[in-house]
Amino acid sequence: MNKSIHIISFSIPYPANYGGAIDVYYKIKTLARVGYEITLHCFQYDRKPAKELQEYCKDVYYYSRKMVGSYLLGFHPFIVSSRKSEELIKNLLKDNAPILFEGLHTCYSIGDNRLKDRLKIVRSHNLEHDYYLALAKVERKPIKRMYFKSESKKLKRFEAIAYKKANFVLGISQKDTKYLNDKYNNSILVSAFHAFEKVNIPTETESFAFYHGNLSVGENDEAAFFLADKVFRGLDHKLVIAGNQPSMNLKLIVEELNNVDLHENLNSEEINEMIHKARINVLPTFQSTGIKLKLLAALYNGGHCLVNKMMVEGTGLESIVKIAKSSNEFKTQVESLMNTSINSEEKSKRVAILKEFSNTNNVERIINILSL
């Protein structure tokens, strides 16, 4: 069997310091470890070329993402049309290896007749139309809100075109995979790849709660603001928030509350260290598509994990977290969990369930597809 594959990434997946980049980078690393020869194609717009990727890839190509205003008015979603590239197709045609498209973002060429005989796999990182609609709901700026709504409509329409052209679609959660199979009947569950080789639950923790996320994303900033304003206001316990580009509203409330700290520009190692130290990783979300890499990080590397239903719905992780349904329930759970450690039964259960989410398990599912 020829163990070669093309991977088209929506961005440069190194450093692996946010959800999508983490999934792509550790997928590349794991495929290389099991002997695959990888040709990586990256769209470049906000990151520098990364020589670190050459350790795992035979070739790495970079293509400029075309941030052209007129693409906002076209048929295709902007995140798709801004990534069209004839040079990419020419490089894909250098051999007959399977192609893995990372996200709808990279699928502009999936229906190109020159690729009709290739094995084509799409990784669904999110139900993108739902994700963009959720971004619109929390966006304060009218122009950006209009963009997110328009993009959501276009993504829903384009999804049906792209996924019907794919041989397989890799769903990232049980919930997403069911949706994709109900609509397209070609989806296989492959959970998110991640940085963790084993479950490392701390034996001792410090008495603070931790929330982390890219705060330039409205959904994450909203979750952090909710924790500060509705949960930790009035509590004696400390909340630490970590993330880049927080909103002014979030900065103001952190200044107001003595028991809430905000850390910007932490690297991945520092984030993981905080996850491991915290008594509680507290992770609400108001957006239920996909699976959050921050949730897997907390479960692999942290103590108590306190979430709302949207964070775990349809992930298969519901039984190894604590779930709160309201701000008052979050308060009550924080008060309780700050006084306890994870017991041996809870640790064993977490280890057993997380076996399904290991990179080894994930890569075997991809290899099964490539072997067909």
XYZ file of C-alpha atoms in Angstrom:
372
model
C 0.000 0.000 0.000
C 1.267 3.483 -0.905
C 1.343 5.413 2.374
C 1.198 8.944 0.979
C -1.337 11.691 1.639
C -1.927 15.350 0.819
C -3.243 17.512 3.674
C -4.676 20.955 2.872
C -4.678 23.169 5.957
C -6.763 26.344 6.274
C -3.789 28.043 7.971
C -0.258 27.222 9.090
C -0.820 24.709 11.922
C 2.275 25.669 13.908
C 2.474 26.824 16.617
C -0.384 24.541 17.696
C -1.941 27.007 20.121
C -5.643 27.015 19.251
C -8.267 24.373 18.498
C -8.072 23.949 14.726
C -4.268 24.216 14.575
C -3.927 21.680 17.408
C -6.073 19.130 15.567
C -4.192 19.569 12.274
C -0.685 19.606 13.788
C -1.103 16.505 15.943
C -2.869 14.701 13.098
C 0.189 15.372 10.923
C 2.534 14.279 13.698
C 0.590 11.059 14.339
C 0.273 10.134 10.645
C 4.028 10.676 10.228
C 4.688 8.488 13.265
C 2.806 5.563 11.693
C 4.755 5.897 8.451
C 2.744 8.192 6.194
C 4.548 10.441 3.715
C 2.773 13.796 3.998
C 2.590 16.621 1.505
C 1.240 19.602 3.419
C -0.441 22.597 1.787
C -0.985 25.690 3.979
C -2.840 28.907 3.346
C -0.848 31.798 4.735
C -2.362 35.058 5.971
C -1.665 35.589 9.680
C 1.285 33.301 10.440
C 4.862 32.835 9.277
C 6.107 29.672 7.528
C 7.115 27.105 10.141
C 10.267 25.052 9.574
C 9.075 22.763 12.398
C 6.525 21.221 10.001
C 9.307 19.855 7.782
C 10.175 17.337 10.504
C 6.947 15.456 9.723
C 6.258 16.318 6.061
C 7.955 15.377 2.809
C 6.994 18.737 1.302
C 5.336 21.866 2.672
C 3.724 24.361 0.285
C 2.416 27.808 1.200
C -0.280 29.747 -0.669
C -1.332 33.323 -0.046
C -4.904 33.648 1.146
C -6.526 36.287 -1.074
C -8.316 38.720 1.235
C -10.239 40.397 -1.596
C -13.287 42.443 -0.623
C -15.269 41.425 -3.709
C -15.248 37.810 -2.477
C -17.645 38.900 0.260
C -20.321 39.355 -2.420
C -19.782 36.085 -4.308
C -21.596 32.740 -4.293
C -18.992 30.990 -2.168
C -18.400 31.703 1.511
C -15.561 34.175 1.988
C -13.567 31.649 4.040
C -13.695 29.356 0.978
C -13.263 31.761 -1.964
C -10.310 33.493 -0.296
C -8.525 30.126 -0.348
C -8.919 29.194 -4.011
C -5.611 28.436 -5.722
C -4.697 27.059 -9.142
C -1.162 26.487 -7.861
C -2.594 24.193 -5.167
C -4.367 22.054 -7.778
C -1.185 21.785 -9.852
C 0.691 20.522 -6.794
C -2.077 18.043 -5.945
C -1.820 16.628 -9.480
C 1.853 15.688 -9.066
C 0.733 12.266 -7.790
C -2.444 10.276 -7.105
C -2.315 10.244 -3.307
C -5.511 10.753 -1.244
C -6.391 14.317 -0.249
C -7.487 15.400 3.217
C -9.226 18.784 3.181
C -9.028 20.404 6.630
C -12.414 22.082 7.041
C -14.895 23.467 4.540
C -12.492 26.420 4.304
C -10.183 24.406 2.011
C -12.821 22.787 -0.196
C -12.986 25.254 -3.102
C -11.353 22.732 -5.438
C -13.066 19.560 -4.157
C -15.383 19.455 -7.167
C -12.659 20.181 -9.738
C -12.939 17.622 -12.526
C -9.166 17.089 -12.508
C -9.505 15.545 -9.028
C -12.541 13.388 -9.794
C -10.696 10.060 -9.433
C -8.908 10.929 -6.179
C -9.876 9.722 -2.725
C -11.149 12.901 -1.057
C -11.688 13.211 2.702
C -12.941 16.312 4.498
C -12.331 16.963 8.187
C -15.368 18.751 9.623
C -14.006 20.878 12.479
C -17.440 22.352 13.169
C -20.881 22.569 11.669
C -19.647 25.825 10.226
C -23.019 27.406 9.450
C -24.106 26.864 13.065
C -20.775 28.185 14.316
C -21.001 31.393 12.281
C -24.611 31.945 13.302
C -23.542 31.645 16.941
C -20.733 34.162 16.310
C -23.324 36.564 14.891
C -25.420 36.304 18.050
C -22.585 37.450 20.318
C -21.049 40.021 17.937
C -21.541 43.626 19.063
C -20.400 45.358 15.840
C -23.258 45.542 13.263
C -21.030 45.117 10.180
C -19.296 42.022 11.582
C -22.661 40.637 12.716
C -23.997 41.050 9.161
C -20.907 39.298 7.776
C -21.312 36.321 10.131
C -25.002 35.934 9.201
C -24.249 36.107 5.472
C -21.367 33.642 5.830
C -23.599 31.244 7.767
C -26.142 31.103 4.914
C -23.437 30.576 2.306
C -21.720 27.891 4.387
C -24.942 25.911 4.764
C -25.414 25.965 0.984
C -21.758 25.186 0.222
C -21.615 22.362 2.780
C -24.141 20.372 0.726
C -22.050 20.854 -2.425
C -18.668 20.008 -0.875
C -19.660 17.056 1.299
C -21.455 15.325 -1.572
C -18.196 15.481 -3.544
C -16.227 13.923 -0.679
C -15.757 10.173 -0.330
C -15.720 10.555 3.459
C -16.326 13.303 5.992
C -14.618 13.040 9.373
C -16.997 14.210 12.111
C -15.301 15.561 15.217
C -18.029 14.644 17.745
C -20.835 12.102 18.042
C -23.426 14.838 17.576
C -21.778 16.295 14.466
C -21.201 12.840 12.944
C -24.878 11.936 13.346
C -25.915 15.181 11.635
C -23.466 14.564 8.767
C -24.551 10.945 8.289
C -28.218 11.870 8.331
C -27.582 14.383 5.520
C -24.763 12.836 3.463
C -24.336 9.220 4.629
C -20.536 9.323 4.346
C -19.329 10.400 7.786
C -17.021 8.631 10.245
C -16.302 9.764 13.796
C -12.666 10.805 14.277
C -12.279 12.903 17.404
C -9.862 15.809 17.699
C -6.132 15.105 17.743
C -4.323 16.681 20.683
C -1.037 17.035 22.551
C -1.589 14.415 25.245
C -0.107 10.916 25.207
C -1.625 9.894 28.553
C -4.060 11.087 31.210
C -2.178 13.130 33.813
C -4.597 14.035 36.619
C -2.782 16.043 39.329
C -2.458 14.605 42.824
C -2.298 18.102 44.316
C -3.904 21.303 43.039
C -4.069 24.969 44.034
C -7.238 26.692 45.201
C -8.271 28.580 42.078
C -10.506 27.988 39.069
C -9.175 28.383 35.524
C -10.775 29.367 32.235
C -8.820 29.638 28.986
C -9.632 30.388 25.366
C -8.903 32.706 22.448
C -10.682 35.805 23.739
C -10.712 37.471 20.318
C -13.503 34.988 19.525
C -16.771 36.466 20.783
C -18.039 33.153 22.154
C -14.979 32.720 24.409
C -15.002 36.315 25.584
C -18.699 35.953 26.436
C -18.016 32.774 28.445
C -15.204 34.463 30.401
C -17.407 37.509 31.097
C -20.226 35.208 32.288
C -17.885 33.485 34.751
C -16.547 36.749 36.139
C -19.863 38.593 36.352
C -22.433 35.878 37.078
C -20.449 33.160 38.860
C -17.398 34.501 40.689
C -18.813 37.886 41.641
C -19.512 37.556 45.345
C -17.513 34.339 45.818
C -14.410 34.112 47.994
C -12.712 31.822 45.483
C -10.314 32.966 42.783
C -10.836 32.748 39.011
C -7.922 33.007 36.579
C -8.761 33.753 32.925
C -6.146 33.261 30.204
C -6.469 34.325 26.584
C -5.391 36.825 23.968
C -7.241 39.965 22.862
C -9.912 40.230 25.571
C -12.707 42.754 25.034
C -12.742 46.057 26.898
C -15.868 44.865 28.752
C -13.972 41.838 30.059
C -10.954 43.938 31.067
C -13.203 46.358 32.956
C -14.971 43.686 34.969
C -11.658 42.006 35.843
C -10.409 45.358 37.172
C -13.609 45.651 39.215
C -13.404 42.202 40.868
C -10.624 41.433 43.336
C -10.949 37.664 42.934
C -10.555 37.536 39.125
C -7.202 37.753 37.286
C -6.621 38.025 33.543
C -3.457 36.728 31.831
C -2.782 37.573 28.192
C -0.198 36.056 25.837
C 0.458 32.799 27.696
C 2.048 30.112 25.505
C 0.786 26.531 25.257
C 3.144 25.233 27.951
C 2.035 27.946 30.387
C -1.639 27.221 29.635
C -1.134 23.500 30.278
C 0.698 24.284 33.511
C -2.272 26.373 34.699
C -4.716 23.614 33.692
C -2.692 21.149 35.787
C -2.436 23.438 38.837
C -6.072 24.564 39.007
C -8.446 22.936 41.473
C -11.228 23.396 38.891
C -11.129 23.936 35.137
C -14.380 25.776 34.566
C -15.471 25.762 30.925
C -18.901 27.021 29.918
C -19.726 27.616 26.261
C -22.695 29.040 24.440
C -21.910 27.192 21.197
C -22.427 23.419 21.050
C -20.999 22.317 17.666
C -17.794 20.302 17.357
C -15.671 19.416 20.355
C -13.589 21.912 22.264
C -9.870 21.146 22.487
C -9.809 23.045 25.782
C -12.198 20.416 27.186
C -9.906 17.545 26.189
C -6.914 19.437 27.613
C -8.704 19.882 30.945
C -9.727 16.221 31.134
C -6.312 14.842 30.142
C -4.279 17.217 32.257
C -6.443 18.728 35.010
C -8.421 18.187 38.173
C -12.155 18.828 38.434
C -13.808 19.877 35.179
C -16.964 21.986 35.536
C -18.943 22.766 32.385
C -22.421 23.534 31.117
C -24.442 21.133 28.983
C -23.482 22.821 25.695
C -19.805 22.096 26.287
C -20.256 18.312 26.388
C -23.498 17.675 24.518
C -22.984 14.890 21.976
C -19.279 14.399 22.778
C -19.341 11.158 24.783
C -17.621 12.951 27.678
C -20.750 13.768 29.663
C -20.105 11.234 32.443
C -16.613 12.488 33.401
C -17.410 16.163 33.985
C -19.535 18.117 36.439
C -22.420 19.920 34.737
C -24.065 23.152 35.915
C -27.243 24.482 34.301
C -27.276 28.050 35.637
C -25.019 30.667 37.205
C -26.316 29.677 40.647
C -25.479 26.016 39.989
C -21.987 27.062 38.876
C -21.563 28.965 42.152
C -22.734 25.973 44.214
C -20.469 23.564 42.338
C -17.444 25.858 42.696
C -18.021 26.092 46.450
C -18.256 22.297 46.694
C -15.424 21.304 44.344
C -12.922 23.697 45.901
C -13.040 21.499 49.007
C -12.507 18.115 47.311
C -10.047 16.237 45.130
C -10.804 13.717 42.398
C -11.089 10.239 43.900
C -9.591 7.043 42.476
C -12.909 5.862 41.002
C -13.321 9.141 39.092
C -9.735 8.904 37.834
C -10.219 5.340 36.586
C -13.419 6.280 34.803
C -11.751 9.237 33.110
C -8.814 7.119 31.929
C -11.164 4.458 30.502
C -13.347 6.902 28.587
C -10.457 8.965 27.243
C -8.995 5.879 25.531
C -11.617 6.467 22.825
C -10.169 9.954 22.308
C -6.505 8.967 21.981
C -4.493 9.949 18.903
C -3.766 6.254 18.343
C -7.461 5.460 18.156
C -8.112 8.446 15.900
C -5.336 7.642 13.432
C -6.465 4.009 13.130
C -9.841 5.230 11.889
C -8.170 7.384 9.246
C -5.869 4.515 8.196
C -8.924 2.270 7.769
C -10.345 4.798 5.283
C -7.071 5.176 3.412
C -6.770 1.395 3.144
C -10.099 0.961 1.352
